[in-house]
Amino acid sequence: MRLAELSRRSGVASATIKYYLREGLLPQGRQVNATQAEYGEEHLRRLHLVRALIQVGRVPVARARQVLTAADTSLDLNERLDIAVQALPHDPSASGPDDACVRRARETVAELLAQERWQLGMELNDNFFAFRMLVAAVAALDRLGYACDVSQLTAYARQAAAIAAHDLDMVEKLAVTPEGEEAAAAFLILCEPLLLALRRIADSAESYRRFGPV
Amino acid sequence: MRLAELSRRSGVASATIKYYLREGLLPQGRQVNATQAEYGEEHLRRLHLVRALIQVGRVPVARARQVLTAADTSLDLNERLDIAVQALPHDPSASGPDDACVRRARETVAELLAQERWQLGMELNDNFFAFRMLVAAVAALDRLGYACDVSQLTAYARQAAAIAAHDLDMVEKLAVTPEGEEAAAAFLILCEPLLLALRRIADSAESYRRFGPV
């Protein structure tokens, strides 16, 4: 199909598709003459994947490219999944002032991970965005006077571990081919908004059950 | 203390504090002369709360005001917590084309909530942002060919329900005074980045355990 049809079938504007082609998120089509190229079903599928990562997973364009091109490289599955985890959105400015609360939060988080025996392939520093995000959240709670020590965090950490075990079960089912490894990395990303939305709705339902009109 | 000291102690720029004052996120100080006002410890605490909601919870400014001023109104706790859930960040453009996948996703989500007997104070339509977000995530997974029916989603829904039960236990401990209700609503918001970060780190740890170097 031509670019116009790829645009119509995907619901993505032609200009946006051209941008993804330039950025290497979408492989080039088969050139049929000087100005036109032909695209296949694999382009449509890849376009859905790119849109899902960017719009639903809120992954920045440059990070989406890393997730997608990781499949072409010699990385192993664990490295590939770490790229997916690092691609998830985070706000580098969120940590706030580097005060006593932040220092205490770093210690609390390190202690929590040691207690739960979570071993990682990434080093626990600010280049691991999820670590920085966790420190910022713990520091913010501490600064506001909410109790936020290891014992308070343990329940949430265990729930996160249960979710991760389920996530990785799904990954193992998907990652049986190189294309499957790409799909598994994308799945890990797309489950985040799913979980977020489910927790928000569950909070609302549980609040209604406890405090709503009888 | 004067504005300059409030700025120094909070690490928030004076111009930003003035903006929060204008937007009603921070109560006015006690005017000491035509150009200067005096601020107290309660301003410092409120400023930390505003910053945490906006920077760590990624709540938009207008929504942060709703969460904070809800404490001054006659809303009950359930309504107040729904305002907090609605204040959490969401991308209104994320739903993608309104195609067969989105229609199927709406049905799947409605079926899931009925199966799990989640009763809600908010109606299940696009004005309930978490519902829209969940539909968008399920539709994106469906569009990419990942199995995403009620049985696939049930495990995640039960994990979300377990988290919500824990969240609301914390809320019950906090919400014993009107100020406590405000703190409880803020807590619900600030736990989201905490959970997100923990799930990312847990995914990375579980991936390392299963696929990392031996």
Tab-separated table of C-alpha atoms in Angstrom:
chain	number	residue	atom	x	y	z
A	1	MET	CA	0.000	0.000	0.000
A	2	ARG	CA	1.030	3.631	-0.472
A	3	LEU	CA	1.678	6.106	2.348
A	4	ALA	CA	-1.858	7.564	2.057
A	5	GLU	CA	-3.433	4.160	2.598
A	6	LEU	CA	-1.067	3.340	5.478
A	7	SER	CA	-2.188	6.632	7.010
A	8	ARG	CA	-5.889	5.872	6.449
A	9	ARG	CA	-5.703	2.326	7.821
A	10	SER	CA	-3.622	3.276	10.874
A	11	GLY	CA	-5.355	6.577	11.640
A	12	VAL	CA	-1.891	8.183	11.867
A	13	ALA	CA	-1.288	11.408	9.860
A	14	SER	CA	1.071	11.076	6.856
A	15	ALA	CA	3.372	13.753	8.271
A	16	THR	CA	3.692	11.749	11.506
A	17	ILE	CA	4.458	8.555	9.558
A	18	LYS	CA	7.178	10.426	7.620
A	19	TYR	CA	8.613	11.624	10.928
A	20	TYR	CA	8.742	8.038	12.262
A	21	LEU	CA	10.453	6.927	8.999
A	22	ARG	CA	13.074	9.676	9.382
A	23	GLU	CA	13.614	8.813	13.056
A	24	GLY	CA	14.094	5.133	12.240
A	25	LEU	CA	11.068	3.959	14.238
A	26	LEU	CA	9.547	2.486	11.091
A	27	PRO	CA	11.603	0.686	8.408
A	28	GLN	CA	11.660	2.300	4.961
A	29	GLY	CA	9.130	1.037	2.411
A	30	ARG	CA	10.076	-0.583	-0.921
A	31	GLN	CA	10.840	2.299	-3.306
A	32	VAL	CA	8.646	1.958	-6.441
A	33	ASN	CA	9.707	5.201	-8.122
A	34	ALA	CA	11.587	8.386	-7.283
A	35	THR	CA	8.863	9.774	-5.012
A	36	GLN	CA	6.757	6.820	-3.876
A	37	ALA	CA	7.284	3.759	-1.722
A	38	GLU	CA	5.180	0.699	-1.067
A	39	TYR	CA	4.385	-0.427	2.477
A	40	GLY	CA	3.221	-3.811	3.750
A	41	GLU	CA	1.211	-5.253	6.617
A	42	GLU	CA	4.408	-5.382	8.705
A	43	HIS	CA	4.593	-1.582	8.446
A	44	LEU	CA	0.996	-1.271	9.661
A	45	ARG	CA	1.717	-3.555	12.614
A	46	ARG	CA	4.919	-1.712	13.496
A	47	LEU	CA	3.063	1.600	13.257
A	48	HIS	CA	0.459	0.360	15.773
A	49	LEU	CA	3.315	-0.680	18.054
A	50	VAL	CA	5.075	2.697	17.771
A	51	ARG	CA	1.810	4.549	18.476
A	52	ALA	CA	1.003	2.332	21.443
A	53	LEU	CA	4.463	2.853	22.967
A	54	ILE	CA	4.343	6.613	22.485
A	55	GLN	CA	0.675	7.371	23.176
A	56	VAL	CA	-0.379	4.691	25.650
A	57	GLY	CA	3.027	3.908	27.187
A	58	ARG	CA	4.105	7.611	27.045
A	59	VAL	CA	7.589	6.528	25.922
A	60	PRO	CA	9.678	9.371	24.412
A	61	VAL	CA	10.435	8.896	20.674
A	62	ALA	CA	14.182	8.351	21.164
A	63	ARG	CA	13.517	5.695	23.817
A	64	ALA	CA	10.896	3.983	21.636
A	65	ARG	CA	13.568	3.592	18.966
A	66	GLN	CA	15.886	1.929	21.514
A	67	VAL	CA	13.142	-0.518	22.524
A	68	LEU	CA	12.391	-1.383	18.894
A	69	THR	CA	15.928	-1.567	17.536
A	70	ALA	CA	17.111	-3.593	20.528
A	71	ALA	CA	15.582	-6.572	18.703
A	72	ASP	CA	18.145	-6.173	15.887
A	73	THR	CA	21.156	-6.274	18.172
A	74	SER	CA	22.973	-8.951	20.108
A	75	LEU	CA	21.529	-7.989	23.476
A	76	ASP	CA	20.158	-10.780	25.634
A	77	LEU	CA	16.574	-10.777	26.896
A	78	ASN	CA	17.479	-9.389	30.327
A	79	GLU	CA	19.323	-6.412	28.765
A	80	ARG	CA	16.440	-5.873	26.354
A	81	LEU	CA	13.882	-5.774	29.178
A	82	ASP	CA	16.055	-3.322	31.127
A	83	ILE	CA	15.937	-1.043	28.068
A	84	ALA	CA	12.132	-1.290	28.189
A	85	VAL	CA	12.077	-0.459	31.916
A	86	GLN	CA	14.364	2.528	31.280
A	87	ALA	CA	12.112	3.713	28.424
A	88	LEU	CA	9.115	4.198	30.715
A	89	PRO	CA	8.317	7.877	31.347
A	90	HIS	CA	10.005	9.618	34.262
A	91	ASP	CA	10.511	13.224	35.203
A	92	PRO	CA	14.200	14.065	35.743
A	93	SER	CA	13.238	17.191	37.697
A	94	ALA	CA	11.042	15.322	40.180
A	95	SER	CA	13.618	14.605	42.852
A	96	GLY	CA	13.385	18.050	44.508
A	97	PRO	CA	16.109	19.532	46.696
A	98	ASP	CA	18.905	17.096	47.629
A	99	ASP	CA	18.173	17.435	51.334
A	100	ALA	CA	18.211	15.154	54.375
A	101	CYS	CA	14.896	13.593	53.215
A	102	VAL	CA	16.440	12.514	49.906
A	103	ARG	CA	19.525	11.092	51.635
A	104	ARG	CA	17.330	9.197	54.099
A	105	ALA	CA	15.135	7.961	51.207
A	106	ARG	CA	18.198	6.559	49.395
A	107	GLU	CA	19.127	4.571	52.491
A	108	THR	CA	15.543	3.370	53.004
A	109	VAL	CA	15.254	2.171	49.406
A	110	ALA	CA	18.645	0.410	49.474
A	111	GLU	CA	17.662	-1.281	52.742
A	112	LEU	CA	14.292	-2.344	51.306
A	113	LEU	CA	15.869	-3.902	48.203
A	114	ALA	CA	18.430	-5.749	50.344
A	115	GLN	CA	15.695	-7.012	52.672
A	116	GLU	CA	13.617	-8.270	49.729
A	117	ARG	CA	16.759	-9.712	48.056
A	118	TRP	CA	16.059	-7.941	44.770
A	119	GLN	CA	19.200	-8.383	42.678
A	120	LEU	CA	19.538	-6.095	39.684
A	121	GLY	CA	21.517	-5.919	36.460
A	122	MET	CA	21.497	-2.113	36.672
A	123	GLU	CA	23.439	-0.159	39.260
A	124	LEU	CA	21.414	1.612	41.931
A	125	ASN	CA	22.188	5.196	41.019
A	126	ASP	CA	20.364	8.112	39.405
A	127	ASN	CA	20.958	6.682	35.926
A	128	PHE	CA	18.457	3.960	36.856
A	129	PHE	CA	15.368	6.150	36.468
A	130	ALA	CA	12.994	3.954	38.473
A	131	PHE	CA	15.389	4.121	41.442
A	132	ARG	CA	15.509	7.916	41.207
A	133	MET	CA	11.695	8.010	40.960
A	134	LEU	CA	11.303	5.768	44.007
A	135	VAL	CA	13.738	7.887	46.037
A	136	ALA	CA	11.827	11.043	45.018
A	137	ALA	CA	8.484	9.511	46.046
A	138	VAL	CA	9.794	8.238	49.399
A	139	ALA	CA	11.503	11.591	50.086
A	140	ALA	CA	8.287	13.493	49.262
A	141	LEU	CA	6.245	11.311	51.640
A	142	ASP	CA	8.899	11.699	54.364
A	143	ARG	CA	9.059	15.492	53.873
A	144	LEU	CA	5.280	15.656	54.401
A	145	GLY	CA	5.499	13.649	57.603
A	146	TYR	CA	3.979	10.391	56.330
A	147	ALA	CA	5.676	7.387	57.905
A	148	CYS	CA	7.744	5.897	55.100
A	149	ASP	CA	10.301	3.500	56.539
A	150	VAL	CA	11.214	0.029	55.306
A	151	SER	CA	8.415	-1.643	57.243
A	152	GLN	CA	5.819	0.730	55.705
A	153	LEU	CA	7.159	0.071	52.203
A	154	THR	CA	7.409	-3.695	52.510
A	155	ALA	CA	3.727	-4.349	51.714
A	156	TYR	CA	3.942	-2.322	48.495
A	157	ALA	CA	7.236	-3.970	47.534
A	158	ARG	CA	5.694	-7.447	47.921
A	159	GLN	CA	2.714	-6.445	45.777
A	160	ALA	CA	5.136	-5.110	43.160
A	161	ALA	CA	7.056	-8.413	43.288
A	162	ALA	CA	3.834	-10.384	42.742
A	163	ILE	CA	2.999	-8.202	39.736
A	164	ALA	CA	6.542	-8.620	38.382
A	165	ALA	CA	6.308	-12.423	38.678
A	166	HIS	CA	3.110	-12.289	36.625
A	167	ASP	CA	4.679	-9.827	34.123
A	168	LEU	CA	7.666	-12.098	33.588
A	169	ASP	CA	5.439	-15.169	33.181
A	170	MET	CA	3.799	-13.305	30.285
A	171	VAL	CA	7.228	-12.294	28.940
A	172	GLU	CA	8.372	-15.938	28.964
A	173	LYS	CA	5.318	-16.931	26.947
A	174	LEU	CA	5.955	-14.184	24.386
A	175	ALA	CA	9.752	-14.184	24.077
A	176	VAL	CA	10.250	-17.395	22.135
A	177	THR	CA	11.556	-15.708	18.930
A	178	PRO	CA	13.513	-12.454	18.286
A	179	GLU	CA	10.216	-10.794	17.235
A	180	GLY	CA	8.695	-12.252	20.373
A	181	GLU	CA	11.400	-10.585	22.473
A	182	GLU	CA	10.438	-7.248	20.954
A	183	ALA	CA	6.772	-8.001	21.707
A	184	ALA	CA	7.686	-8.960	25.285
A	185	ALA	CA	9.559	-5.681	25.849
A	186	ALA	CA	6.594	-3.725	24.456
A	187	PHE	CA	4.196	-5.741	26.620
A	188	LEU	CA	6.128	-4.794	29.772
A	189	ILE	CA	5.749	-1.123	28.805
A	190	LEU	CA	2.062	-1.305	27.890
A	191	CYS	CA	1.133	-3.091	31.109
A	192	GLU	CA	2.125	-0.015	33.104
A	193	PRO	CA	-0.833	2.180	32.079
A	194	LEU	CA	-3.052	-0.903	32.433
A	195	LEU	CA	-1.949	-1.417	36.025
A	196	LEU	CA	-2.087	2.292	36.824
A	197	ALA	CA	-5.650	2.561	35.574
A	198	LEU	CA	-6.719	-0.625	37.383
A	199	ARG	CA	-5.247	0.625	40.678
A	200	ARG	CA	-7.043	3.976	40.299
A	201	ILE	CA	-10.381	2.275	39.602
A	202	ALA	CA	-9.787	-0.224	42.431
A	203	ASP	CA	-9.029	2.667	44.827
A	204	SER	CA	-12.248	4.361	43.776
A	205	ALA	CA	-14.253	1.124	44.191
A	206	GLU	CA	-12.702	0.362	47.582
A	207	SER	CA	-13.352	3.944	48.749
A	208	TYR	CA	-16.999	3.649	47.618
A	209	ARG	CA	-17.340	0.319	49.441
A	210	ARG	CA	-15.955	1.738	52.696
A	211	PHE	CA	-17.122	5.363	52.688
A	212	GLY	CA	-19.818	5.660	49.997
A	213	PRO	CA	-23.568	6.058	50.548
A	214	VAL	CA	-25.169	3.010	52.176
B	1	MET	CA	9.108	34.469	57.741
B	2	ARG	CA	9.231	36.612	54.616
B	3	LEU	CA	8.805	35.291	51.053
B	4	ALA	CA	12.591	35.123	50.530
B	5	GLU	CA	13.027	32.862	53.550
B	6	LEU	CA	10.045	30.692	52.563
B	7	SER	CA	11.754	30.306	49.187
B	8	ARG	CA	15.113	29.476	50.747
B	9	ARG	CA	13.703	26.938	53.209
B	10	SER	CA	11.480	25.222	50.634
B	11	GLY	CA	13.883	25.346	47.694
B	12	VAL	CA	11.030	26.774	45.576
B	13	ALA	CA	11.716	29.952	43.568
B	14	SER	CA	9.949	33.123	44.795
B	15	ALA	CA	8.256	33.578	41.402
B	16	THR	CA	6.815	30.059	41.656
B	17	ILE	CA	5.552	30.727	45.192
B	18	LYS	CA	3.866	33.942	43.947
B	19	TYR	CA	2.242	31.905	41.174
B	20	TYR	CA	0.888	29.381	43.694
B	21	LEU	CA	-0.445	32.266	45.825
B	22	ARG	CA	-2.233	33.775	42.799
B	23	GLU	CA	-3.645	30.360	41.811
B	24	GLY	CA	-4.973	29.768	45.322
B	25	LEU	CA	-2.795	26.698	45.966
B	26	LEU	CA	-1.206	28.443	48.937
B	27	PRO	CA	-3.162	30.666	51.365
B	28	GLN	CA	-2.144	34.332	51.491
B	29	GLY	CA	0.346	35.346	54.177
B	30	ARG	CA	-0.391	37.893	56.916
B	31	GLN	CA	0.139	41.333	55.338
B	32	VAL	CA	2.684	43.311	57.421
B	33	ASN	CA	2.887	46.371	55.165
B	34	ALA	CA	1.842	47.415	51.649
B	35	THR	CA	4.383	45.184	49.885
B	36	GLN	CA	5.341	42.443	52.353
B	37	ALA	CA	3.587	39.505	53.968
B	38	GLU	CA	4.598	37.146	56.724
B	39	TYR	CA	4.404	33.362	56.257
B	40	GLY	CA	4.326	30.612	58.867
B	41	GLU	CA	5.296	26.951	59.205
B	42	GLU	CA	1.868	25.982	57.802
B	43	HIS	CA	2.815	27.756	54.545
B	44	LEU	CA	6.050	25.793	54.367
B	45	ARG	CA	4.202	22.518	54.914
B	46	ARG	CA	1.541	23.385	52.345
B	47	LEU	CA	4.263	24.353	49.863
B	48	HIS	CA	5.920	20.934	50.277
B	49	LEU	CA	2.527	19.330	49.666
B	50	VAL	CA	1.864	21.401	46.522
B	51	ARG	CA	5.334	20.603	45.154
B	52	ALA	CA	4.942	16.904	45.909
B	53	LEU	CA	1.555	16.746	44.160
B	54	ILE	CA	2.808	18.621	41.095
B	55	GLN	CA	6.356	17.266	40.773
B	56	VAL	CA	6.158	13.750	42.187
B	57	GLY	CA	2.446	13.057	41.581
B	58	ARG	CA	2.496	14.956	38.243
B	59	VAL	CA	-0.888	16.482	39.080
B	60	PRO	CA	-1.788	19.531	36.911
B	61	VAL	CA	-1.969	22.817	38.869
B	62	ALA	CA	-5.762	23.229	38.476
B	63	ARG	CA	-6.345	19.677	39.721
B	64	ALA	CA	-3.954	20.174	42.654
B	65	ARG	CA	-6.100	23.106	43.738
B	66	GLN	CA	-9.205	20.876	43.635
B	67	VAL	CA	-7.489	18.256	45.797
B	68	LEU	CA	-6.369	20.881	48.313
B	69	THR	CA	-9.524	23.002	48.472
B	70	ALA	CA	-11.730	19.909	48.716
B	71	ALA	CA	-10.791	19.916	52.408
B	72	ASP	CA	-12.592	23.253	52.871
B	73	THR	CA	-15.877	22.057	51.386
B	74	SER	CA	-18.684	19.824	52.561
B	75	LEU	CA	-17.647	16.831	50.431
B	76	ASP	CA	-17.533	13.464	52.146
B	77	LEU	CA	-14.380	11.354	52.202
B	78	ASN	CA	-15.448	9.149	49.279
B	79	GLU	CA	-16.054	12.207	47.046
B	80	ARG	CA	-12.770	13.713	48.190
B	81	LEU	CA	-10.835	10.557	47.268
B	82	ASP	CA	-12.550	10.444	43.863
B	83	ILE	CA	-11.258	13.983	43.255
B	84	ALA	CA	-7.761	12.705	44.097
B	85	VAL	CA	-8.135	9.756	41.691
B	86	GLN	CA	-9.342	12.133	38.969
B	87	ALA	CA	-6.384	14.461	39.613
B	88	LEU	CA	-3.829	11.810	38.688
B	89	PRO	CA	-2.160	12.474	35.321
B	90	HIS	CA	-3.760	11.105	32.189
B	91	ASP	CA	-3.390	11.820	28.511
B	92	PRO	CA	-6.737	12.721	26.907
B	93	SER	CA	-5.305	11.983	23.441
B	94	ALA	CA	-4.199	8.453	24.346
B	95	SER	CA	-7.316	6.562	23.308
B	96	GLY	CA	-6.407	6.385	19.614
B	97	PRO	CA	-8.933	5.819	16.827
B	98	ASP	CA	-12.426	4.835	18.035
B	99	ASP	CA	-12.292	1.510	16.200
B	100	ALA	CA	-13.500	-2.038	16.808
B	101	CYS	CA	-10.604	-2.573	19.284
B	102	VAL	CA	-11.776	0.334	21.445
B	103	ARG	CA	-15.402	-0.869	21.370
B	104	ARG	CA	-14.288	-4.381	22.324
B	105	ALA	CA	-12.073	-2.956	25.079
B	106	ARG	CA	-15.024	-1.054	26.581
B	107	GLU	CA	-17.012	-4.285	26.775
B	108	THR	CA	-14.072	-6.218	28.220
B	109	VAL	CA	-13.490	-3.624	30.940
B	110	ALA	CA	-17.203	-3.424	31.855
B	111	GLU	CA	-17.331	-7.231	32.042
B	112	LEU	CA	-14.195	-7.327	34.218
B	113	LEU	CA	-15.557	-4.780	36.698
B	114	ALA	CA	-18.880	-6.657	36.898
B	115	GLN	CA	-17.076	-9.971	37.441
B	116	GLU	CA	-14.946	-8.481	40.233
B	117	ARG	CA	-18.033	-6.672	41.692
B	118	TRP	CA	-16.271	-3.316	41.749
B	119	GLN	CA	-18.991	-0.772	42.528
B	120	LEU	CA	-18.136	2.840	41.806
B	121	GLY	CA	-19.392	6.284	42.759
B	122	MET	CA	-18.330	7.602	39.342
B	123	GLU	CA	-20.074	6.657	36.116
B	124	LEU	CA	-18.135	4.446	33.720
B	125	ASN	CA	-17.684	6.865	30.856
B	126	ASP	CA	-14.857	8.919	29.349
B	127	ASN	CA	-15.203	11.569	32.069
B	128	PHE	CA	-13.786	8.977	34.465
B	129	PHE	CA	-10.193	9.297	33.284
B	130	ALA	CA	-8.932	6.006	34.721
B	131	PHE	CA	-11.667	4.163	32.819
B	132	ARG	CA	-10.657	5.883	29.572
B	133	MET	CA	-7.010	5.065	30.271
B	134	LEU	CA	-7.799	1.411	30.932
B	135	VAL	CA	-9.856	1.157	27.725
B	136	ALA	CA	-6.988	2.749	25.766
B	137	ALA	CA	-4.448	0.297	27.226
B	138	VAL	CA	-6.635	-2.770	26.608
B	139	ALA	CA	-7.421	-1.582	23.057
B	140	ALA	CA	-3.707	-1.009	22.335
B	141	LEU	CA	-2.812	-4.518	23.535
B	142	ASP	CA	-5.693	-5.994	21.507
B	143	ARG	CA	-4.666	-4.033	18.377
B	144	LEU	CA	-1.155	-5.496	18.653
B	145	GLY	CA	-2.491	-9.028	18.938
B	146	TYR	CA	-1.754	-9.613	22.635
B	147	ALA	CA	-4.494	-11.703	24.236
B	148	CYS	CA	-6.366	-9.241	26.432
B	149	ASP	CA	-9.722	-10.721	27.436
B	150	VAL	CA	-11.324	-10.759	30.870
B	151	SER	CA	-9.499	-13.908	31.958
B	152	GLN	CA	-6.109	-12.357	31.038
B	153	LEU	CA	-6.938	-9.176	32.944
B	154	THR	CA	-8.290	-10.857	36.067
B	155	ALA	CA	-4.874	-11.464	37.653
B	156	TYR	CA	-3.917	-7.788	37.288
B	157	ALA	CA	-7.327	-6.663	38.581
B	158	ARG	CA	-6.924	-8.792	41.725
B	159	GLN	CA	-3.445	-7.370	42.323
B	160	ALA	CA	-4.885	-3.869	41.919
B	161	ALA	CA	-7.651	-4.741	44.410
B	162	ALA	CA	-5.071	-5.960	46.952
B	163	ILE	CA	-3.139	-2.704	46.547
B	164	ALA	CA	-6.360	-0.676	46.901
B	165	ALA	CA	-7.269	-2.500	50.121
B	166	HIS	CA	-3.835	-1.556	51.505
B	167	ASP	CA	-4.181	2.038	50.201
B	168	LEU	CA	-7.538	2.458	51.905
B	169	ASP	CA	-6.234	0.969	55.177
B	170	MET	CA	-3.659	3.770	55.131
B	171	VAL	CA	-6.353	6.313	54.249
B	172	GLU	CA	-8.465	5.185	57.225
B	173	LYS	CA	-5.514	5.689	59.543
B	174	LEU	CA	-4.883	9.196	58.183
B	175	ALA	CA	-8.410	10.543	57.649
B	176	VAL	CA	-9.437	11.120	61.251
B	177	THR	CA	-9.613	14.939	60.998
B	178	PRO	CA	-10.452	17.343	58.101
B	179	GLU	CA	-6.696	17.997	57.696
B	180	GLY	CA	-6.231	14.248	57.818
B	181	GLU	CA	-8.665	13.839	54.935
B	182	GLU	CA	-6.540	16.212	52.866
B	183	ALA	CA	-3.435	14.219	53.835
B	184	ALA	CA	-5.204	10.975	52.899
B	185	ALA	CA	-6.161	12.298	49.439
B	186	ALA	CA	-2.566	13.448	48.877
B	187	PHE	CA	-1.261	10.084	50.093
B	188	LEU	CA	-3.373	8.254	47.501
B	189	ILE	CA	-1.803	10.440	44.796
B	190	LEU	CA	1.789	10.126	46.017
B	191	CYS	CA	1.584	6.354	46.286
B	192	GLU	CA	1.150	6.083	42.520
B	193	PRO	CA	4.749	7.019	41.578
B	194	LEU	CA	5.909	4.873	44.515
B	195	LEU	CA	4.086	1.828	43.145
B	196	LEU	CA	5.123	2.546	39.567
B	197	ALA	CA	8.776	2.763	40.527
B	198	LEU	CA	8.572	-0.379	42.683
B	199	ARG	CA	6.962	-2.351	39.848
B	200	ARG	CA	9.674	-1.212	37.406
B	201	ILE	CA	12.448	-2.196	39.800
B	202	ALA	CA	10.696	-5.490	40.607
B	203	ASP	CA	10.379	-6.234	36.864
B	204	SER	CA	14.076	-5.557	36.424
B	205	ALA	CA	14.977	-7.761	39.418
B	206	GLU	CA	12.693	-10.589	38.279
B	207	SER	CA	14.116	-10.394	34.743
B	208	TYR	CA	17.671	-10.531	36.152
B	209	ARG	CA	16.728	-13.531	38.304
B	210	ARG	CA	15.258	-15.431	35.347
B	211	PHE	CA	17.395	-14.331	32.397
B	212	GLY	CA	20.475	-12.622	33.843
B	213	PRO	CA	24.019	-14.013	33.915
B	214	VAL	CA	24.402	-17.100	36.108
